[in-house]
XYZ file of N, CA, C and O in Angstrom:
672
model
N 12.770 15.138 -10.230
C 12.605 16.382 -10.400
C 13.060 17.441 -9.442
O 13.486 17.339 -8.163
N 12.983 18.444 -9.982
C 13.512 19.560 -9.000
C 12.586 20.098 -7.880
O 12.999 20.449 -6.773
N 11.223 19.810 -8.154
C 10.352 19.903 -7.035
C 9.447 18.801 -6.424
O 9.566 17.897 -7.530
N 9.221 18.486 -5.366
C 8.306 17.525 -5.041
C 7.060 17.452 -5.746
O 6.643 18.483 -6.429
N 6.541 16.298 -6.089
C 5.676 16.079 -6.944
C 4.265 16.609 -6.287
O 4.195 16.413 -5.161
N 3.266 16.868 -7.063
C 2.269 17.600 -6.457
C 1.063 16.510 -6.096
O 0.948 15.527 -7.322
N 0.452 16.398 -5.342
C -0.595 15.653 -5.117
C -1.579 15.221 -6.293
O -1.872 16.508 -6.684
N -1.936 14.155 -7.123
C -2.472 14.192 -8.126
C -1.895 14.409 -9.221
O -2.575 13.886 -10.480
N -0.798 14.840 -9.328
C -0.010 15.038 -10.687
C 0.126 13.643 -11.620
O 0.608 12.934 -10.828
N 0.209 13.788 -12.812
C 0.325 12.894 -13.527
C 1.588 13.126 -14.253
O 2.228 14.117 -14.673
N 2.366 11.864 -14.157
C 3.999 12.189 -14.439
C 4.048 10.857 -15.695
O 3.512 9.896 -15.693
N 5.313 11.133 -16.619
C 5.671 10.438 -17.664
C 7.141 10.478 -17.538
O 7.670 11.193 -17.097
N 7.778 9.275 -17.594
C 9.428 9.182 -17.809
C 9.469 7.982 -18.803
O 9.075 7.165 -19.245
N 10.865 8.380 -19.357
C 11.051 7.386 -20.426
C 12.880 7.513 -20.338
O 13.338 8.437 -19.911
N 13.483 6.354 -20.645
C 14.917 5.981 -20.774
C 15.124 5.854 -22.072
O 14.436 4.286 -22.503
N 16.068 6.372 -22.866
C 16.461 5.983 -24.036
C 17.749 4.848 -23.887
O 18.709 5.072 -23.220
N 17.573 3.765 -24.343
C 18.419 2.706 -24.102
C 19.818 3.084 -24.902
O 20.958 2.796 -24.452
N 19.721 3.876 -26.144
C 21.116 4.100 -26.551
C 22.065 5.328 -25.698
O 22.909 5.484 -25.642
N 21.147 6.008 -24.947
C 21.734 6.770 -23.911
C 22.341 6.169 -22.376
O 22.909 6.931 -21.712
N 22.088 4.930 -22.215
C 22.635 4.187 -21.035
C 23.872 3.380 -21.488
O 23.975 2.829 -22.770
N 25.055 3.823 -20.919
C 26.010 3.240 -21.204
C 27.054 2.251 -19.871
O 26.894 2.989 -18.924
N 27.488 1.290 -20.211
C 28.132 0.516 -19.168
C 29.721 1.117 -19.110
O 30.320 0.774 -20.078
N 30.224 1.560 -18.110
C 31.717 1.965 -18.247
C 32.536 1.055 -17.455
O 33.887 0.990 -17.802
N 32.123 0.101 -16.659
C 33.053 -1.030 -16.018
C 33.198 -2.173 -17.202
O 32.304 -2.184 -17.855
N 34.519 -2.817 -16.966
C 34.763 -3.792 -17.868
C 34.405 -5.221 -17.114
O 34.890 -6.321 -17.780
N 34.090 -5.216 -15.950
C 34.214 -6.750 -15.177
C 32.867 -7.377 -15.345
O 32.655 -8.249 -14.386
N 31.989 -6.797 -16.207
C 30.827 -7.636 -16.135
C 29.904 -7.397 -17.701
O 30.659 -6.723 -18.456
N 29.392 -8.328 -18.057
C 28.434 -8.064 -19.086
C 27.783 -6.636 -19.490
O 27.796 -5.870 -18.415
N 27.866 -6.134 -20.581
C 27.270 -4.705 -21.045
C 25.823 -4.700 -20.255
O 25.224 -5.901 -20.160
N 25.682 -3.478 -19.492
C 24.231 -3.700 -18.782
C 23.183 -2.482 -19.609
O 22.623 -2.087 -19.132
N 23.752 -2.312 -21.027
C 22.856 -1.780 -21.671
C 21.354 -2.443 -21.991
O 21.284 -3.516 -22.170
N 20.415 -1.470 -21.868
C 18.977 -2.082 -21.877
C 18.869 -2.296 -23.597
O 19.494 -1.690 -24.430
N 17.713 -3.330 -23.606
C 17.783 -3.870 -24.967
C 16.833 -2.945 -25.678
O 16.854 -3.254 -27.153
N 15.789 -2.052 -25.258
C 15.253 -1.320 -25.944
C 14.747 -0.111 -24.909
O 14.947 -0.079 -23.948
N 14.088 1.075 -25.662
C 13.768 2.160 -24.880
C 12.630 1.705 -23.614
O 12.066 0.390 -23.989
N 12.588 2.205 -22.628
C 11.750 2.069 -21.770
C 10.895 3.109 -21.168
O 11.591 4.270 -20.972
N 9.601 3.131 -21.160
C 8.524 4.436 -20.739
C 7.517 3.864 -19.930
O 7.227 2.720 -19.894
N 7.394 4.602 -18.755
C 6.403 4.290 -18.205
C 5.488 5.831 -17.406
O 6.117 6.856 -17.748
N 4.473 5.529 -16.808
C 3.627 6.904 -16.554
C 2.952 6.283 -15.189
O 2.983 5.290 -14.882
N 2.776 7.383 -14.266
C 2.326 7.084 -13.012
C 1.229 8.401 -12.567
O 1.770 9.669 -13.186
N 0.394 8.274 -11.520
C 0.047 9.319 -11.003
C 0.365 9.634 -9.589
O 0.138 8.380 -8.922
N 0.648 10.715 -8.931
C 1.068 10.816 -7.645
C -0.336 10.574 -6.674
O -1.522 11.026 -7.206
N -0.369 10.190 -5.800
C -1.660 9.844 -5.002
C -1.985 11.079 -4.497
O -1.349 12.104 -4.378
N -3.300 11.266 -4.190
C -4.183 12.531 -3.654
C -3.269 12.459 -2.517
O -3.229 11.799 -1.719
N -3.332 13.762 -2.009
C -3.352 14.385 -0.467
C -4.458 13.540 0.342
O -5.499 13.642 -0.135
N -3.989 13.360 1.487
C -4.980 12.671 2.437
C -6.268 13.652 2.600
O -6.078 14.878 2.563
N -7.516 13.103 2.761
C -8.671 14.184 2.533
C -8.288 14.904 4.162
O -7.912 14.412 5.163
N -8.972 15.838 4.334
C -8.744 16.714 5.336
C -9.036 15.957 6.753
O -8.727 16.199 7.747
N -10.445 15.136 6.486
C -10.666 14.550 7.694
C -10.621 12.971 7.939
O -11.381 12.192 8.182
N -9.852 12.378 6.738
C -9.460 11.101 6.375
C -8.166 10.529 6.646
O -7.387 11.269 7.066
N -8.068 9.131 6.806
C -7.059 8.328 6.589
C -6.848 7.829 5.455
O -7.813 7.235 4.754
N -5.779 7.194 4.972
C -5.266 6.625 3.712
C -4.311 5.646 4.128
O -3.642 5.416 5.134
N -4.284 4.642 2.983
C -3.328 3.609 2.955
C -2.086 4.124 2.489
O -1.920 4.876 1.404
N -1.008 4.181 3.242
C 0.160 4.930 2.775
C 1.166 4.245 2.178
O 1.898 4.375 1.175
N 1.356 2.935 2.852
C 2.332 1.937 2.100
C 2.059 0.543 2.595
O 1.153 0.284 3.806
N 2.385 -0.569 1.960
C 2.353 -2.192 2.010
C 3.347 -2.723 1.834
O 3.860 -2.309 0.634
N 3.679 -4.068 2.355
C 4.666 -4.599 1.919
C 3.796 -6.113 1.952
O 3.889 -6.518 3.185
N 3.766 -6.831 0.824
C 3.090 -8.095 1.135
C 3.711 -9.252 0.843
O 3.594 -10.540 0.656
N 5.080 -9.005 0.119
C 5.990 -10.183 -0.200
C 7.578 -9.612 0.591
O 8.274 -8.977 -0.414
N 7.685 -10.339 1.522
C 8.932 -9.847 2.124
C 10.053 -11.232 2.318
O 9.422 -12.302 1.741
N 11.132 -11.145 2.138
C 12.041 -11.930 1.947
C 11.767 -13.323 3.037
O 11.297 -12.929 4.049
N 12.106 -14.405 2.648
C 11.573 -15.642 3.298
C 10.212 -16.020 3.369
O 9.464 -16.099 2.258
N 9.785 -16.241 4.456
C 8.464 -16.764 4.709
C 7.203 -15.660 4.822
O 6.574 -16.079 5.858
N 7.498 -14.520 4.678
C 6.833 -13.563 5.041
C 6.459 -13.069 6.311
O 5.181 -13.294 6.528
N 7.423 -12.640 7.109
C 7.150 -12.519 8.381
C 7.418 -10.853 8.732
O 7.349 -10.736 9.849
N 7.242 -9.988 7.558
C 7.535 -8.798 7.941
C 6.550 -8.038 7.091
O 6.891 -6.824 6.720
N 5.245 -8.516 6.694
C 4.473 -7.830 6.155
C 3.701 -6.855 6.668
O 3.549 -7.034 8.036
N 3.092 -5.784 6.264
C 2.523 -4.690 6.838
C 1.553 -3.842 6.086
O 1.844 -3.946 4.482
N 0.724 -3.194 6.371
C -0.046 -2.175 5.785
C -0.038 -0.910 6.995
O -0.311 -1.111 8.173
N 0.323 0.019 6.246
C 0.457 1.425 7.000
C -0.356 2.292 6.587
O -0.681 2.624 5.428
N -1.236 2.929 7.393
C -2.490 4.041 7.359
C -1.650 5.308 7.996
O -0.711 5.250 8.949
N -2.239 6.305 7.418
C -1.569 7.482 7.468
C -2.739 8.461 7.703
O -3.582 8.556 6.750
N -2.736 9.430 8.650
C -3.962 10.493 9.121
C -3.258 11.867 8.333
O -4.198 12.976 8.662
N -2.278 11.983 7.357
C -1.912 13.076 7.224
C -1.069 14.305 8.235
O -0.918 15.169 7.863
N -0.745 13.303 9.327
C 0.191 13.915 10.259
C -0.295 14.624 11.326
O 0.119 15.206 12.050
N -1.737 14.563 11.211
C -2.547 15.233 12.375
C -2.398 14.654 13.633
O -2.228 15.126 14.762
N -2.405 12.827 13.670
C -1.812 12.324 14.922
C -3.040 12.171 15.982
O -4.010 12.915 15.979
N -3.237 10.726 16.639
C -4.136 10.554 17.697
C -5.410 10.522 17.066
O -6.649 11.019 17.717
N -5.922 10.363 15.786
C -7.000 10.399 14.930
C -7.798 8.941 15.542
O -7.087 7.860 15.205
N -8.924 8.806 15.732
C -9.764 7.751 16.155
C -10.269 6.861 14.708
O -10.589 7.616 14.053
N -9.809 5.728 14.822
C -10.060 4.861 13.497
C -11.302 4.170 13.773
O -11.543 3.058 13.027
N -12.228 4.454 14.941
C -13.443 3.541 15.191
C -14.165 3.919 13.781
O -14.410 5.011 13.154
N -15.084 2.541 13.363
C -15.776 2.942 12.316
C -15.166 2.680 10.771
O -15.587 2.550 9.827
N -13.735 2.152 10.901
C -13.092 1.679 9.792
C -12.791 0.573 9.886
O -12.704 -0.116 10.882
N -12.409 -0.198 8.628
C -12.183 -1.675 8.527
C -11.104 -1.688 7.434
O -11.459 -1.108 6.528
N -9.961 -2.239 7.658
C -8.983 -2.784 6.501
C -9.357 -4.320 6.131
O -9.602 -5.201 6.772
N -9.583 -4.328 4.692
C -10.001 -5.476 4.182
C -8.745 -5.965 3.021
O -8.493 -5.135 2.313
N -8.268 -7.247 3.020
C -7.389 -7.957 2.037
C -8.581 -8.460 1.062
O -9.454 -9.355 1.548
N -7.962 -8.205 -0.421
C -9.037 -8.689 -1.351
C -7.932 -9.738 -2.141
O -7.093 -9.398 -2.372
N -8.540 -11.011 -2.634
C -7.992 -11.543 -3.363
C -8.319 -11.399 -4.947
O -9.302 -11.510 -5.197
N -7.291 -11.108 -5.501
C -7.323 -10.760 -6.839
C -7.811 -11.692 -7.856
O -8.005 -11.656 -9.034
N -7.468 -13.065 -7.974
C -7.910 -14.092 -8.578
C -9.307 -14.270 -8.692
O -9.744 -15.032 -9.580
N -10.092 -13.967 -7.543
C -11.663 -14.151 -7.483
C -12.452 -12.828 -7.158
O -13.558 -13.059 -7.085
N -11.742 -11.794 -6.807
C -12.343 -10.403 -6.400
C -12.955 -10.644 -5.169
O -14.337 -10.136 -5.107
N -12.740 -11.400 -4.027
C -13.529 -11.440 -2.753
C -12.145 -11.284 -1.769
O -11.302 -11.266 -1.821
N -13.191 -10.835 -0.678
C -12.442 -10.823 0.768
C -11.945 -11.967 1.091
O -12.647 -12.878 1.125
N -10.553 -12.010 1.784
C -10.081 -13.096 2.642
C -9.622 -12.835 4.046
O -9.751 -13.561 4.916
N -9.739 -11.499 4.321
C -9.696 -11.152 5.880
C -10.008 -9.728 5.967
O -9.924 -8.928 4.983
N -10.513 -9.248 7.226
C -11.023 -7.883 7.371
C -10.523 -7.740 8.870
O -10.623 -8.601 9.688
N -10.318 -6.707 9.153
C -9.726 -6.201 10.262
C -10.465 -4.523 11.017
O -10.301 -3.693 10.408
N -11.461 -4.919 11.994
C -12.007 -3.934 12.484
C -11.081 -3.013 13.258
O -10.072 -3.419 13.755
N -11.303 -1.704 13.167
C -10.229 -0.680 13.881
C -10.828 0.062 14.984
O -10.392 1.147 15.252
N -12.133 -0.379 15.467
C -12.769 0.302 16.357
C -11.901 0.249 17.471
O -11.125 -0.656 18.079
N -12.026 1.621 18.532
C -11.091 1.668 19.534
C -9.894 1.935 19.302
O -8.832 1.773 20.288
N -9.188 1.977 18.215
C -7.787 2.380 17.716
C -7.518 3.442 17.219
O -8.616 4.353 16.717
N -6.339 4.047 17.705
C -6.005 5.554 16.947
C -4.794 5.445 16.270
O -3.796 4.698 16.410
N -4.549 6.674 15.357
C -2.950 6.537 14.796
C -2.251 7.088 15.806
O -2.713 7.993 17.066
N -0.897 7.147 15.973
C 0.113 7.462 16.894
C 0.201 9.109 16.768
O -0.423 9.591 16.152
N 0.896 9.438 17.553
C 1.340 10.848 17.659
C 1.558 11.604 16.188
O 1.628 12.730 16.053
N 2.446 10.912 15.520
C 2.846 11.376 14.108
C 1.962 10.966 12.708
O 2.102 11.472 11.770
N 0.820 10.167 13.405
C -0.336 10.019 12.303
C -0.333 8.583 11.625
O -1.130 8.420 10.707
N 0.300 7.593 12.150
C 0.678 6.212 11.792
C -0.141 5.206 12.412
O -0.342 5.582 13.824
N -0.579 4.260 11.705
C -1.117 2.942 12.354
C -0.761 2.153 11.607
O -1.027 1.989 10.183
N -0.117 0.991 12.118
C 0.431 -0.244 11.309
C 0.002 -1.546 11.506
O -0.237 -1.742 12.923
N -0.597 -2.290 10.497
C -1.051 -3.696 10.965
C 0.071 -4.469 10.131
O 0.736 -4.029 9.137
N 0.248 -5.626 10.840
C 1.454 -6.373 10.556
C 1.753 -7.487 11.358
O 1.204 -7.839 12.118
N 2.662 -8.203 10.709
C 3.207 -9.450 11.489
C 3.904 -9.239 12.598
O 4.478 -8.129 12.755
N 4.029 -10.368 13.497
C 4.620 -10.112 14.862
C 6.038 -9.416 14.839
O 6.605 -8.493 15.678
N 6.706 -9.920 13.315
C 8.217 -9.435 13.494
C 8.173 -7.731 13.034
O 9.379 -7.161 13.043
N 7.138 -7.136 12.612
C 7.076 -5.644 12.334
C 6.663 -5.175 13.856
O 6.043 -4.854 14.514
N 8.213 -4.371 14.083
C 8.220 -3.765 15.471
C 7.136 -2.600 15.717
O 6.603 -2.596 16.795
N 6.676 -1.926 14.710
C 5.769 -0.920 15.016
C 4.306 -1.300 14.712
O 3.555 -0.326 14.621
N 4.124 -2.552 14.722
C 2.638 -3.136 14.452
C 1.892 -2.775 15.458
O 1.978 -3.095 16.782
N 0.483 -2.030 15.279
C -0.118 -1.604 16.196
C -1.325 -2.605 16.318
O -2.138 -2.931 17.282
N -1.372 -3.477 15.021
C -2.378 -4.640 15.160
C -1.759 -5.727 14.350
O -1.139 -5.675 13.389
N -1.576 -6.824 15.170
C -0.753 -7.780 14.584
C -1.740 -9.054 13.746
O -2.752 -9.413 14.239
N -1.144 -9.428 12.835
C -2.004 -10.480 12.016
C -0.687 -11.634 11.786
O 0.312 -11.419 11.909
N -1.063 -12.941 11.368
C -0.031 -14.155 11.165
C 0.567 -14.012 10.123
O 0.305 -13.330 9.132
N 1.788 -14.662 10.173
C 2.911 -14.666 9.213
C 2.033 -15.175 7.977
O 1.237 -16.044 7.930
N 2.732 -14.609 6.473
C 2.029 -14.730 5.187
C 0.511 -14.672 5.278
O -0.244 -14.946 4.603
N -0.145 -13.653 6.147
C -1.297 -13.181 6.326
C -1.858 -12.535 4.888
O -2.888 -12.128 4.667
N -0.744 -11.792 4.337
C -1.226 -10.810 3.580
C -0.554 -11.484 2.018
O 0.464 -11.480 1.970
N -1.544 -11.758 1.078
C -0.972 -12.671 0.100
C -0.307 -11.851 -0.784
O -0.390 -10.388 -0.662
N 0.620 -12.534 -1.533
C 1.625 -11.744 -2.622
C 1.082 -10.776 -3.739
O 1.648 -10.106 -4.329
N -0.262 -11.446 -4.279
C -1.120 -10.707 -5.412
C -0.743 -11.354 -6.545
O -0.107 -12.480 -6.613
N -1.507 -10.982 -7.480
C -2.156 -9.636 -7.550
C -3.544 -9.594 -6.718
O -4.337 -10.485 -6.852
N -3.332 -8.596 -5.885
C -4.491 -8.599 -4.539
C -4.671 -7.064 -4.681
O -4.277 -6.263 -5.228
N -5.291 -6.713 -3.546
C -5.560 -5.460 -3.061
C -5.928 -5.509 -1.367
O -6.179 -6.361 -0.785
N -5.785 -4.090 -0.916
C -5.969 -3.779 0.351
C -6.934 -2.522 0.123
O -6.476 -1.513 -0.463
N -8.110 -2.449 1.139
C -8.742 -1.186 0.960
C -8.915 -1.002 2.420
O -9.052 -1.721 3.420
N -9.614 0.324 2.655
C -9.954 0.863 3.661
C -11.367 1.289 3.391
O -11.729 1.879 2.736
N -12.282 0.599 4.286
C -13.754 1.040 4.423
C -14.369 1.667 5.569
O -13.682 1.454 6.482
N -15.375 2.718 5.397
C -16.252 2.842 6.505
C -16.983 1.270 6.872
O -17.738 1.312 5.969
N -17.137 1.140 8.040
C -17.931 -0.338 8.435
C -17.205 -0.988 9.226
O -16.420 -0.458 9.853
N -17.375 -2.442 9.172
C -17.131 -3.449 10.269
C -16.463 -4.735 9.362
O -17.000 -4.978 8.343
N -15.650 -5.350 10.274
C -15.436 -6.688 9.668
C -16.156 -7.646 9.014
O -16.213 -8.166 8.071
N -17.072 -7.622 10.011
C -18.624 -8.540 9.596
C -19.185 -8.022 8.394
O -19.838 -8.998 7.849
N -18.920 -6.948 7.865
C -19.569 -6.724 6.642
C -18.586 -7.296 5.429
O -19.192 -7.163 3.969
N -17.412 -7.850 5.568
C -16.630 -8.274 4.710
C -16.239 -9.648 5.254
O -14.989 -9.935 5.203
N -16.995 -10.670 5.224
C -16.742 -12.084 5.637
C -15.982 -12.636 4.279
O -16.058 -12.422 3.249
N -15.177 -13.739 4.774
C -14.575 -14.513 3.723
C -15.316 -14.989 2.473
O -16.362 -15.269 2.682
N -14.768 -14.439 1.422
C -15.760 -14.693 0.152
C -16.582 -13.631 -0.177
O -17.212 -13.922 -1.401
N -16.558 -12.564 0.532
C -17.634 -11.705 0.138
C -16.945 -10.810 -1.207
O -15.741 -10.738 -1.357
N -18.155 -10.558 -1.965
C -17.873 -9.876 -3.567
C -17.001 -8.582 -2.991
O -17.288 -7.733 -2.080
N -16.262 -8.314 -4.097
C -15.474 -6.816 -3.766
C -16.636 -5.523 -4.416
O -17.470 -6.065 -4.974
N -16.460 -4.713 -3.610
C -17.555 -3.542 -3.487
C -16.924 -2.242 -3.275
O -15.615 -2.243 -2.595
N -17.617 -1.049 -3.762
C -16.763 0.184 -3.382
C -17.744 0.965 -2.097
O -17.425 1.839 -2.143
N -18.665 0.037 -1.616
C -19.774 0.599 -0.532
C -18.535 1.113 0.554
O -18.000 0.244 1.178
N -18.705 2.307 0.986
C -17.958 2.888 2.052
C -16.404 2.922 1.858
O -15.863 3.200 2.601
N -16.204 2.718 0.625
C -14.544 2.784 0.159
C -13.900 3.995 0.679
O -14.516 5.406 0.173
N -12.877 4.110 1.444
C -12.027 5.353 1.713
C -10.850 5.476 0.715
O -10.315 6.662 0.734
N -10.191 4.096 0.665
C -9.119 4.424 0.196
C -8.602 2.774 -0.323
O -9.316 1.921 0.148
N -7.864 2.321 -1.512
C -7.277 1.168 -1.760
C -6.234 1.251 -2.449
O -5.860 2.328 -3.148
N -5.638 0.227 -2.393
C -4.150 -0.093 -3.134
C -4.105 -1.440 -3.571
O -4.505 -2.363 -3.029
N -3.960 -1.458 -5.180
C -4.070 -2.829 -5.975
C -2.572 -3.044 -6.181
O -1.759 -2.088 -6.427
N -2.017 -4.254 -6.068
C -0.746 -4.695 -6.030
C -0.450 -5.848 -7.097
O -1.240 -6.743 -6.760
N 0.634 -5.977 -7.385
C 1.251 -7.598 -8.054
C 1.826 -8.171 -7.535
O 2.330 -7.728 -6.005
N 2.396 -9.232 -7.910
C 3.245 -10.099 -7.043
C 4.737 -9.312 -7.249
O 5.014 -8.882 -7.928
């Protein structure tokens, strides 16, 4: 696009298979078999007083040693995360399998906080390798404590601040 997408904007894109041409001769044709269309919605801007899940990677090359969940406070920086909990959800049975209290933790000066494996250099909170399932699963940010989300706890929107659902 000529301009950045606006928070909350709904978008549609389409690729016409007939308009895609492979110009090199050193491999089989790369022409799509059919037209392809998709839609998406741009995430809302972070709330003025809140923190959101900015990015995650659950399926890294090899033995999943670079998984992470990145939180973002909109760029304000040094925001106290006390009273928040990050929860990992199993999409197979809609139940919690890990929860992390953020009490006493803060975003960095640029507004980021990262949970990740030991190999993630920027990790502020480290969890074990292959600790974030590949999916289909979800990660959520709730107001609460890890004790509110013991292993096997049913999925809930109580205290929900943000969530990302992802596939394999």
